[in-house]
C-alpha cells in the first residue's frame, strides 16, 4: 500500500520534470522611453520583466537579497517576496497570482511583475496584443524651501507624487521625471549660496552652489524630498562596530550538564572578550550583558549593524565531537545590498531611517576572519572544525560574522576547560586577538 502510493507520486514528478514546466512568450514592453521585454512565466497572463533594466528605466531604487526584492520611489517602498521558478505549474500559478505576486528568479535573472509594480507606484499601465506600456506620469515641482536646522541647510522639495532624486555629483541632482521651470534662487543659508534649476531630458536638474566640500544627504517623505547640507554629513565615518552575542540567556539555558549552563559560560567569555577589545579602544557591543532573555530578532538587529559579529555557543549534542567549531555563511542567502548610495534614506514606518549604509563584507573577508579564528585557537592547542551554515543570525550579518561553539558540554575535557575561569580568559584572548587581527588595528 505504502509502496504503491509512493510509486505513483514518483511517476507524477517525472511527468512534471519532463514536460515544459513553463512556457514563455515574449512581448515588447515600453517603459518610460525604453523598450524591454515582457515574459509570461507559466502563461497565466501575468507579465514579468527583468528587474534591473526595469528599475533603471523607471528610476527606482533597487535592493535584493535571497528572500525579497525592494523597489523604492521616494518614500514608497514595494517589497516582493523572491522565489525560484518552481517546477510545479500549480505552485508557480500561486506565486504569480498572489497579492503581492512573487518576484521570480530564473537562471541568474530576477523577474518582476510589471502590472503590480506599475499600479503600486501610481504609474499608468496598458496592455494590448502587440505590446505593453508603463507610462510614468510627469511630476511637478510644487515648491522649494530652505531652512537652517541644527547647523545644516535643509532644502525641502515638494512634488505632486513620490519622486526619486539621483545624485549626479557634488551639488548636482537629477529630479527624475520632474518638470520644472528654469530658474535660480539666491539664498543665504549656512553653506548654500544659491539654487539653480534647469530642465533636462530625464527631468529637472538641480544645482546647489556653495556646497563644495560638504557631502549631502537626501531623505524622502511622502511627495517630498529633503536634501541636507552641512556638518553632520561631513563627520568622519564611524569606527568599525564589533558585536558579540552570548547565545541564550534568561529562561533559555542553552546546553546543560548538571548545573553547568551554556548561557553562563558564553556570557563570561563574551564579556571578557568585549572588555579586552574595549580597553584596546575598539567600539564593542554585547547583545546581552547579563542573564536575560533576548529574542533572535533583537540579536539580528545588532548583527545587521556589525562590521564584525561573533555569536558564542557551546555544543549540546551528546554526539558532538570535542573541541571548538566555527560556522560562517557566505551563500546566496546572505543579505547583500545590490545598489545603494550613502546619500539615500527612505521613509520607514513614521520616521526616516537610513538603510543599507554598510556594504556586505566580501566572502573572502569572512573566510579570512574564520581562518584567523582558527589560527588563534591553534595557538592555544585547540584544533577547530569549520562549517558553512545558513544560520539566521549569520544570514543577517553583512559584516565578517562567525558562530563559534567553544566546545562540547558532554566532553569531559571541554567541560573542564569551559568552566574554569583561567581557561575562559584564554578563550576571550583568542577571540579578541582574532577580531583585532581581522580589523588590522583600525579602531
Ligand atoms: Zn547555543
CSV table of C-alpha atoms and ligand atoms in Angstrom, one decimal:
chain,number,residue,atom,x,y,z
A,1,UNK,CA,0.0,0.0,0.0
A,2,UNK,CA,2.7,2.5,1.0
A,3,UNK,CA,4.9,1.3,-1.8
A,4,UNK,CA,2.2,1.7,-4.4
A,5,UNK,CA,1.4,5.3,-3.3
A,6,UNK,CA,5.0,6.4,-3.3
A,7,UNK,CA,5.5,5.0,-6.7
A,8,UNK,CA,2.6,7.0,-8.2
A,9,UNK,CA,3.9,10.2,-6.6
A,10,UNK,CA,7.3,9.4,-8.2
A,11,UNK,CA,5.7,8.9,-11.7
A,12,UNK,CA,3.8,12.2,-11.3
A,13,UNK,CA,7.1,14.1,-10.6
A,14,UNK,CA,8.8,12.5,-13.6
A,15,UNK,CA,6.0,13.8,-15.9
A,16,UNK,CA,6.3,17.3,-14.5
A,17,UNK,CA,10.0,17.5,-14.9
A,18,UNK,CA,10.0,16.0,-18.4
A,19,UNK,CA,7.2,18.3,-19.7
A,20,UNK,CA,7.8,22.0,-20.2
A,21,UNK,CA,7.4,23.3,-16.6
A,22,UNK,CA,6.5,26.7,-18.0
A,23,UNK,CA,6.5,28.2,-21.5
A,24,UNK,CA,7.4,31.8,-22.0
A,25,UNK,CA,6.0,34.1,-24.6
A,26,UNK,CA,7.8,37.4,-25.0
A,27,UNK,CA,6.3,40.7,-25.8
A,28,UNK,CA,7.8,44.2,-26.2
A,29,UNK,CA,7.4,46.3,-23.1
A,30,UNK,CA,7.8,50.0,-23.3
A,31,UNK,CA,8.9,51.6,-20.0
A,32,UNK,CA,9.3,55.3,-20.0
A,33,UNK,CA,11.2,55.7,-23.2
A,34,UNK,CA,12.9,52.4,-23.2
A,35,UNK,CA,12.0,49.1,-24.8
A,36,UNK,CA,12.3,46.0,-22.6
A,37,UNK,CA,10.8,42.5,-23.0
A,38,UNK,CA,7.9,41.1,-21.1
A,39,UNK,CA,7.6,37.4,-20.5
A,40,UNK,CA,4.8,35.2,-19.2
A,41,UNK,CA,6.2,32.5,-16.9
A,42,UNK,CA,3.5,29.8,-16.9
A,43,UNK,CA,1.3,31.7,-19.4
A,44,UNK,CA,-1.1,32.8,-16.7
A,45,UNK,CA,-1.5,36.2,-18.3
A,46,UNK,CA,0.7,37.9,-15.7
A,47,UNK,CA,3.6,39.7,-17.4
A,48,UNK,CA,7.1,39.8,-15.9
A,49,UNK,CA,10.3,41.6,-16.9
A,50,UNK,CA,13.9,41.7,-16.0
A,51,UNK,CA,14.4,43.6,-12.8
A,52,UNK,CA,17.5,45.8,-13.2
A,53,UNK,CA,16.7,47.4,-16.6
A,54,UNK,CA,13.1,47.9,-15.5
A,55,UNK,CA,14.1,49.6,-12.2
A,56,UNK,CA,16.5,51.7,-14.1
A,57,UNK,CA,14.0,52.8,-16.7
A,58,UNK,CA,11.6,53.8,-14.1
A,59,UNK,CA,14.2,55.5,-11.9
A,60,UNK,CA,13.6,53.2,-9.0
A,61,UNK,CA,15.9,52.3,-6.2
A,62,UNK,CA,16.5,48.6,-6.1
A,63,UNK,CA,17.6,46.2,-3.4
A,64,UNK,CA,17.6,42.5,-3.4
A,65,UNK,CA,18.6,39.6,-1.1
A,66,UNK,CA,17.9,36.0,-1.3
A,67,UNK,CA,14.3,36.3,0.1
A,68,UNK,CA,13.0,39.5,-1.3
A,69,UNK,CA,13.2,42.4,-3.7
A,70,UNK,CA,12.6,46.0,-2.6
A,71,UNK,CA,11.8,48.8,-5.0
A,72,UNK,CA,11.8,52.4,-3.8
A,73,UNK,CA,10.3,55.5,-5.3
A,74,UNK,CA,10.7,58.5,-2.9
A,75,UNK,CA,9.1,57.4,0.4
A,76,UNK,CA,7.3,54.5,-1.2
A,77,UNK,CA,8.7,51.0,-0.8
A,78,UNK,CA,7.4,47.9,-2.6
A,79,UNK,CA,8.5,44.6,-1.1
A,80,UNK,CA,8.1,41.5,-3.1
A,81,UNK,CA,9.0,38.0,-1.8
A,82,UNK,CA,11.5,36.3,-4.1
A,83,UNK,CA,11.4,32.7,-5.2
A,84,UNK,CA,13.0,30.5,-7.9
A,85,UNK,CA,10.6,29.4,-10.6
A,86,UNK,CA,9.2,26.2,-9.3
A,87,UNK,CA,8.9,23.0,-11.4
A,88,UNK,CA,5.2,22.7,-10.4
A,89,UNK,CA,2.9,24.7,-12.6
A,90,UNK,CA,0.2,24.9,-9.9
A,91,UNK,CA,2.7,26.3,-7.4
A,92,UNK,CA,4.0,28.7,-10.0
A,93,UNK,CA,0.5,30.0,-10.5
A,94,UNK,CA,0.1,30.5,-6.8
A,95,UNK,CA,3.3,32.6,-6.6
A,96,UNK,CA,2.4,34.7,-9.7
A,97,UNK,CA,-1.2,35.4,-8.8
A,98,UNK,CA,-0.7,36.1,-5.0
A,99,UNK,CA,-1.0,39.6,-3.6
A,100,UNK,CA,1.7,40.8,-3.8
A,101,UNK,CA,3.0,38.5,-6.5
A,102,UNK,CA,6.4,37.0,-6.1
A,103,UNK,CA,9.5,38.2,-7.9
A,104,UNK,CA,10.9,35.2,-9.7
A,105,UNK,CA,14.5,34.0,-10.1
A,106,UNK,CA,15.2,32.4,-13.4
A,107,UNK,CA,18.7,31.3,-14.3
A,108,UNK,CA,20.5,34.2,-12.6
A,109,UNK,CA,17.9,36.7,-13.7
A,110,UNK,CA,15.4,38.4,-11.5
A,111,UNK,CA,11.9,38.9,-13.0
A,112,UNK,CA,9.4,41.4,-11.7
A,113,UNK,CA,5.6,41.5,-12.1
A,114,UNK,CA,5.1,44.6,-14.3
A,115,UNK,CA,1.5,45.4,-13.8
A,116,UNK,CA,1.5,45.1,-10.0
A,117,UNK,CA,4.5,47.4,-9.7
A,118,UNK,CA,3.1,50.0,-12.1
A,119,UNK,CA,-0.2,50.1,-10.2
A,120,UNK,CA,1.5,50.2,-6.8
A,121,UNK,CA,3.6,53.2,-7.9
A,122,UNK,CA,0.7,55.1,-9.5
A,123,UNK,CA,2.2,54.7,-13.0
A,124,UNK,CA,-0.1,54.0,-16.0
A,125,UNK,CA,-0.2,50.5,-17.4
A,126,UNK,CA,-1.7,49.5,-20.7
A,127,UNK,CA,-1.6,46.2,-22.4
A,128,UNK,CA,-2.6,45.2,-25.9
A,129,UNK,CA,-2.0,42.2,-28.2
A,130,UNK,CA,1.2,43.6,-29.6
A,131,UNK,CA,2.8,45.5,-26.7
A,132,UNK,CA,2.7,46.6,-23.1
A,133,UNK,CA,3.4,50.0,-21.8
A,134,UNK,CA,4.3,51.5,-18.5
A,135,UNK,CA,3.9,55.3,-18.6
A,136,UNK,CA,5.5,57.4,-16.0
A,137,UNK,CA,3.3,60.4,-15.3
A,138,UNK,CA,5.2,63.7,-15.2
A,139,UNK,CA,5.8,65.0,-11.8
A,140,UNK,CA,5.6,68.7,-10.9
A,141,UNK,CA,7.8,70.6,-8.5
A,142,UNK,CA,5.5,72.5,-6.3
A,143,UNK,CA,7.9,74.4,-4.2
A,144,UNK,CA,11.4,74.7,-2.8
A,145,UNK,CA,12.1,75.8,0.8
A,146,UNK,CA,15.3,76.3,2.5
A,147,UNK,CA,15.7,76.3,6.3
A,148,UNK,CA,18.6,76.1,8.7
A,149,UNK,CA,18.1,73.3,11.2
A,150,UNK,CA,20.7,72.0,13.7
A,151,UNK,CA,23.5,73.8,11.9
A,152,UNK,CA,22.6,72.4,8.5
A,153,UNK,CA,20.9,73.8,5.4
A,154,UNK,CA,17.8,71.8,4.7
A,155,UNK,CA,16.4,72.1,1.2
A,156,UNK,CA,12.9,70.8,1.0
A,157,UNK,CA,11.4,70.0,-2.4
A,158,UNK,CA,7.7,69.3,-2.7
A,159,UNK,CA,6.1,67.3,-5.6
A,160,UNK,CA,2.7,66.1,-6.6
A,161,UNK,CA,3.8,62.5,-6.4
A,162,UNK,CA,6.7,60.5,-5.0
A,163,UNK,CA,9.9,61.2,-6.9
A,164,UNK,CA,13.5,59.8,-6.7
A,165,UNK,CA,16.4,62.2,-6.6
A,166,UNK,CA,19.5,60.9,-8.3
A,167,UNK,CA,22.8,62.4,-7.2
A,168,UNK,CA,24.9,63.3,-10.2
A,169,UNK,CA,27.8,64.8,-8.5
A,170,UNK,CA,28.8,67.3,-5.9
A,171,UNK,CA,25.9,69.8,-5.5
A,172,UNK,CA,24.2,68.3,-8.7
A,173,UNK,CA,21.0,66.3,-8.5
A,174,UNK,CA,18.5,65.0,-11.1
A,175,UNK,CA,14.9,65.2,-10.1
A,176,UNK,CA,13.8,62.2,-12.1
A,177,UNK,CA,10.7,62.7,-14.3
A,178,UNK,CA,10.1,66.1,-12.8
A,179,UNK,CA,9.0,69.1,-14.9
A,180,UNK,CA,10.2,72.4,-13.5
A,181,UNK,CA,10.7,75.8,-14.9
A,182,UNK,CA,14.2,77.0,-15.3
A,183,UNK,CA,15.2,79.3,-12.5
A,184,UNK,CA,17.6,80.5,-9.9
A,185,UNK,CA,17.1,81.3,-6.3
A,186,UNK,CA,19.6,83.3,-4.2
A,187,UNK,CA,20.0,82.1,-0.7
A,188,UNK,CA,21.7,83.0,2.4
A,189,UNK,CA,21.9,79.5,4.0
A,190,UNK,CA,24.9,78.4,6.1
A,191,UNK,CA,26.5,76.6,3.2
A,192,UNK,CA,24.2,77.1,0.2
A,193,UNK,CA,24.5,80.4,-1.6
A,194,UNK,CA,22.1,79.7,-4.4
A,195,UNK,CA,19.9,77.0,-6.0
A,196,UNK,CA,19.6,76.6,-9.8
A,197,UNK,CA,17.0,74.5,-11.8
A,198,UNK,CA,17.4,73.5,-15.4
A,199,UNK,CA,15.1,71.3,-17.5
A,200,UNK,CA,16.9,68.2,-18.8
A,201,UNK,CA,16.0,65.2,-20.9
A,202,UNK,CA,15.3,62.9,-17.8
A,203,UNK,CA,13.8,65.5,-15.6
A,204,UNK,CA,14.8,68.7,-13.9
A,205,UNK,CA,18.4,69.2,-12.9
A,206,UNK,CA,19.2,70.9,-9.6
A,207,UNK,CA,22.5,72.7,-8.9
A,208,UNK,CA,23.4,73.7,-5.4
A,209,UNK,CA,26.1,76.3,-5.3
A,210,UNK,CA,28.3,76.7,-2.3
A,211,UNK,CA,28.3,73.1,-1.1
A,212,UNK,CA,31.8,72.3,-2.1
A,213,UNK,CA,33.5,70.0,0.4
A,214,UNK,CA,30.2,69.2,2.1
A,215,UNK,CA,28.6,65.9,1.4
A,216,UNK,CA,24.8,66.0,1.0
A,217,UNK,CA,22.2,63.5,2.2
A,218,UNK,CA,18.7,63.0,1.0
A,219,UNK,CA,15.7,61.9,3.0
A,220,UNK,CA,12.3,61.0,1.5
A,221,UNK,CA,8.9,61.9,2.9
A,222,UNK,CA,5.5,61.4,1.1
A,223,UNK,CA,5.7,63.6,-2.0
A,224,UNK,CA,8.6,65.4,-0.6
A,225,UNK,CA,12.4,65.1,-0.6
A,226,UNK,CA,14.8,66.9,1.7
A,227,UNK,CA,18.4,67.5,0.9
A,228,UNK,CA,20.6,68.1,4.0
A,229,UNK,CA,23.8,70.0,3.6
A,230,UNK,CA,26.1,70.6,6.4
A,231,UNK,CA,28.5,69.4,9.1
A,232,UNK,CA,26.6,66.3,10.2
A,233,UNK,CA,27.1,64.7,6.9
A,234,UNK,CA,30.8,65.7,6.9
A,235,UNK,CA,31.6,63.8,10.1
A,236,UNK,CA,34.1,61.0,9.6
A,237,UNK,CA,32.6,57.6,9.2
A,238,UNK,CA,32.0,55.8,12.5
A,239,UNK,CA,34.7,53.4,13.6
A,240,UNK,CA,34.0,49.7,13.0
A,241,UNK,CA,31.5,48.1,15.3
A,242,UNK,CA,32.2,44.7,16.9
A,243,UNK,CA,29.1,42.9,18.2
A,244,UNK,CA,29.5,39.9,20.5
A,245,UNK,CA,26.5,37.7,21.0
A,246,UNK,CA,26.5,35.4,24.1
A,247,UNK,CA,23.9,32.9,23.0
A,248,UNK,CA,20.7,32.1,25.0
A,249,UNK,CA,20.1,33.8,28.4
A,250,UNK,CA,17.4,34.1,31.0
A,251,UNK,CA,14.9,31.3,30.8
A,252,UNK,CA,16.8,29.8,27.8
A,253,UNK,CA,19.6,27.9,29.4
A,254,UNK,CA,21.2,26.5,26.2
A,255,UNK,CA,23.1,23.3,26.6
A,256,UNK,CA,23.2,22.0,30.2
A,257,UNK,CA,25.2,19.4,32.1
A,258,UNK,CA,24.2,19.1,35.8
A,259,UNK,CA,24.2,22.7,37.0
A,260,UNK,CA,26.6,23.9,34.3
A,261,UNK,CA,24.7,26.1,31.7
A,262,UNK,CA,25.8,27.2,28.3
A,263,UNK,CA,24.2,30.7,28.8
A,264,UNK,CA,26.6,31.3,31.8
A,265,UNK,CA,29.8,30.1,30.0
A,266,UNK,CA,29.2,32.1,26.9
A,267,UNK,CA,28.3,35.2,28.9
A,268,UNK,CA,31.6,35.1,30.8
A,269,UNK,CA,33.7,34.6,27.7
A,270,UNK,CA,31.7,37.3,25.7
A,271,UNK,CA,32.1,39.9,28.5
A,272,UNK,CA,35.7,39.3,28.8
A,273,UNK,CA,36.3,39.4,25.1
A,274,UNK,CA,34.4,42.7,24.9
A,275,UNK,CA,36.4,44.1,27.9
A,276,UNK,CA,39.7,43.3,26.2
A,277,UNK,CA,38.6,44.9,22.9
A,278,UNK,CA,37.1,48.0,24.6
A,279,UNK,CA,40.3,48.5,26.7
A,280,UNK,CA,42.2,48.5,23.4
A,281,UNK,CA,40.0,51.3,22.1
A,282,UNK,CA,37.5,49.4,19.9
A,283,UNK,CA,33.8,50.1,19.7
A,284,UNK,CA,32.1,46.9,21.1
A,285,UNK,CA,28.6,46.0,21.9
A,286,UNK,CA,27.1,42.9,23.5
A,287,UNK,CA,23.7,41.6,22.5
A,288,UNK,CA,23.2,40.9,26.3
A,289,UNK,CA,25.4,41.9,29.1
A,290,UNK,CA,23.7,39.9,31.9
A,291,UNK,CA,21.5,36.9,32.4
A,292,UNK,CA,18.4,38.0,30.4
A,293,UNK,CA,16.3,36.8,27.6
A,294,UNK,CA,17.0,38.4,24.2
A,295,UNK,CA,15.0,37.4,21.1
A,296,UNK,CA,16.7,36.3,17.9
A,297,UNK,CA,15.3,39.4,16.3
A,298,UNK,CA,16.9,41.8,18.7
A,299,UNK,CA,20.1,40.0,18.2
A,300,UNK,CA,19.7,40.2,14.4
A,301,UNK,CA,19.2,43.9,14.6
A,302,UNK,CA,22.6,44.4,16.2
A,303,UNK,CA,24.2,41.8,13.9
A,304,UNK,CA,23.0,43.8,10.9
A,305,UNK,CA,25.0,46.8,12.0
A,306,UNK,CA,28.2,45.0,12.9
A,307,UNK,CA,31.4,45.1,11.0
A,308,UNK,CA,32.5,42.0,13.0
A,309,UNK,CA,29.9,39.7,14.5
A,310,UNK,CA,30.7,36.8,16.9
A,311,UNK,CA,28.0,34.6,18.3
A,312,UNK,CA,29.2,32.3,21.1
A,313,UNK,CA,27.8,28.9,21.9
A,314,UNK,CA,28.5,25.6,23.4
A,315,UNK,CA,27.7,22.3,21.6
A,316,UNK,CA,25.0,20.5,23.4
A,317,UNK,CA,24.5,17.4,21.3
A,318,UNK,CA,25.7,14.2,23.0
A,319,UNK,CA,27.3,13.1,19.8
A,320,UNK,CA,29.2,16.4,19.1
A,321,UNK,CA,32.9,15.9,18.7
A,322,UNK,CA,35.2,17.7,21.2
A,323,UNK,CA,36.9,21.0,20.6
A,324,UNK,CA,35.7,24.3,19.1
A,325,UNK,CA,33.7,24.6,15.9
A,326,UNK,CA,33.4,27.7,13.7
A,327,UNK,CA,30.4,28.3,11.4
A,328,UNK,CA,30.3,31.0,8.8
A,329,UNK,CA,27.9,31.7,5.9
A,330,UNK,CA,28.7,33.3,2.6
A,331,UNK,CA,26.0,31.7,0.5
A,332,UNK,CA,23.4,33.4,-1.7
A,333,UNK,CA,21.0,33.8,1.2
A,334,UNK,CA,23.2,36.4,2.9
A,335,UNK,CA,21.7,39.9,2.8
A,336,UNK,CA,23.7,41.9,0.2
A,337,UNK,CA,22.8,45.3,-1.0
A,338,UNK,CA,22.8,45.3,-4.8
A,339,UNK,CA,22.5,49.0,-5.3
A,340,UNK,CA,22.7,51.6,-2.7
A,341,UNK,CA,24.1,55.0,-2.1
A,342,UNK,CA,25.3,56.7,1.1
A,343,UNK,CA,23.2,59.7,0.3
A,344,UNK,CA,19.9,57.8,0.3
A,345,UNK,CA,17.4,57.4,3.0
A,346,UNK,CA,13.9,56.0,2.8
A,347,UNK,CA,10.9,56.6,5.0
A,348,UNK,CA,10.2,53.5,7.1
A,349,UNK,CA,7.3,53.4,9.5
A,350,UNK,CA,6.9,57.0,10.5
A,351,UNK,CA,10.4,58.4,10.8
A,352,UNK,CA,13.1,58.5,8.3
A,353,UNK,CA,15.8,56.0,8.5
A,354,UNK,CA,19.0,55.3,6.6
A,355,UNK,CA,19.1,51.8,5.2
A,356,UNK,CA,21.9,49.7,3.9
A,357,UNK,CA,24.6,52.2,4.6
A,358,UNK,CA,27.1,49.5,5.1
A,359,UNK,CA,28.2,47.2,2.3
A,360,UNK,CA,28.5,43.5,2.9
A,361,UNK,CA,31.9,42.1,3.7
A,362,UNK,CA,33.1,40.0,0.7
A,363,UNK,CA,33.0,36.2,1.2
A,364,UNK,CA,36.8,36.2,1.1
A,365,UNK,CA,36.9,38.6,4.1
A,366,UNK,CA,34.6,36.4,6.1
A,367,UNK,CA,36.8,33.5,5.2
A,368,UNK,CA,39.9,35.4,6.3
A,369,UNK,CA,38.2,36.2,9.7
A,370,UNK,CA,37.3,32.5,10.2
A,371,UNK,CA,40.9,31.4,9.3
A,372,UNK,CA,42.2,33.9,11.8
A,373,UNK,CA,40.0,32.5,14.5
A,374,UNK,CA,41.2,29.0,13.6
A,375,UNK,CA,44.8,30.1,13.8
A,376,UNK,CA,44.3,31.8,17.2
A,377,UNK,CA,42.6,28.6,18.6
A,378,UNK,CA,45.6,26.7,17.2
A,379,UNK,CA,48.0,28.8,19.3
A,380,UNK,CA,46.4,27.5,22.5
A,381,UNK,CA,46.5,24.0,21.2
A,382,UNK,CA,42.9,23.6,20.0
A,383,UNK,CA,42.1,22.3,16.6
A,384,UNK,CA,38.9,23.7,15.1
A,385,UNK,CA,36.2,22.2,12.9
A,386,UNK,CA,34.8,24.6,10.2
A,387,UNK,CA,31.5,24.6,8.6
A,388,UNK,CA,29.2,26.7,6.4
A,389,UNK,CA,25.6,27.0,7.7
A,390,UNK,CA,22.8,29.4,6.7
A,391,UNK,CA,22.0,30.2,10.3
A,392,UNK,CA,19.5,33.0,10.8
A,393,UNK,CA,22.0,35.4,12.5
A,394,UNK,CA,24.8,34.7,10.0
A,395,UNK,CA,22.4,35.4,7.1
A,396,UNK,CA,21.5,38.7,8.6
A,397,UNK,CA,25.1,39.8,9.4
A,398,UNK,CA,26.6,41.6,6.4
A,399,UNK,CA,30.0,42.0,8.1
A,400,UNK,CA,32.5,39.4,9.0
A,401,UNK,CA,30.4,37.0,11.0
A,402,UNK,CA,31.0,33.7,12.7
A,403,UNK,CA,29.3,31.5,15.2
A,404,UNK,CA,31.7,29.8,17.5
A,405,UNK,CA,31.0,26.8,19.6
A,406,UNK,CA,33.7,26.8,22.3
A,407,UNK,CA,33.4,23.0,22.9
A,408,UNK,CA,31.0,20.2,23.7
A,409,UNK,CA,29.3,20.2,27.1
A,410,UNK,CA,29.3,16.4,27.0
A,411,UNK,CA,33.0,16.1,26.6
A,412,UNK,CA,34.9,15.9,29.9
A,413,UNK,CA,38.0,17.8,28.8
A,414,UNK,CA,35.9,20.6,27.0
A,415,UNK,CA,33.6,20.9,30.0
A,416,UNK,CA,36.5,21.2,32.5
A,417,UNK,CA,38.1,23.9,30.3
A,418,UNK,CA,34.9,25.9,29.7
A,419,UNK,CA,34.0,26.0,33.4
A,420,UNK,CA,37.5,27.1,34.5
A,421,UNK,CA,37.9,30.9,34.8
A,422,UNK,CA,41.5,31.0,33.7
A,423,UNK,CA,40.6,28.9,30.6
A,424,UNK,CA,37.6,31.2,29.9
A,425,UNK,CA,40.1,34.1,29.8
A,426,UNK,CA,42.2,32.1,27.3
A,427,UNK,CA,39.1,31.8,25.1
A,428,UNK,CA,38.5,35.5,25.4
A,429,UNK,CA,42.1,36.3,24.4
A,430,UNK,CA,41.8,34.1,21.4
A,431,UNK,CA,38.6,35.7,20.2
A,432,UNK,CA,39.8,39.3,20.9
A,433,UNK,CA,43.1,38.7,19.0
A,434,UNK,CA,41.3,37.2,16.0
A,435,UNK,CA,39.0,40.3,15.9
A,436,UNK,CA,41.9,42.7,16.2
A,437,UNK,CA,43.9,40.9,13.5
A,438,UNK,CA,40.9,41.0,11.2
A,439,UNK,CA,40.4,44.7,11.7
A,440,UNK,CA,44.1,45.3,11.2
A,441,UNK,CA,44.2,47.8,14.1
A,442,UNK,CA,41.5,50.1,12.7
A,443,UNK,CA,39.6,51.5,15.7
B,1,LIG,ZN1,23.8,27.6,21.9
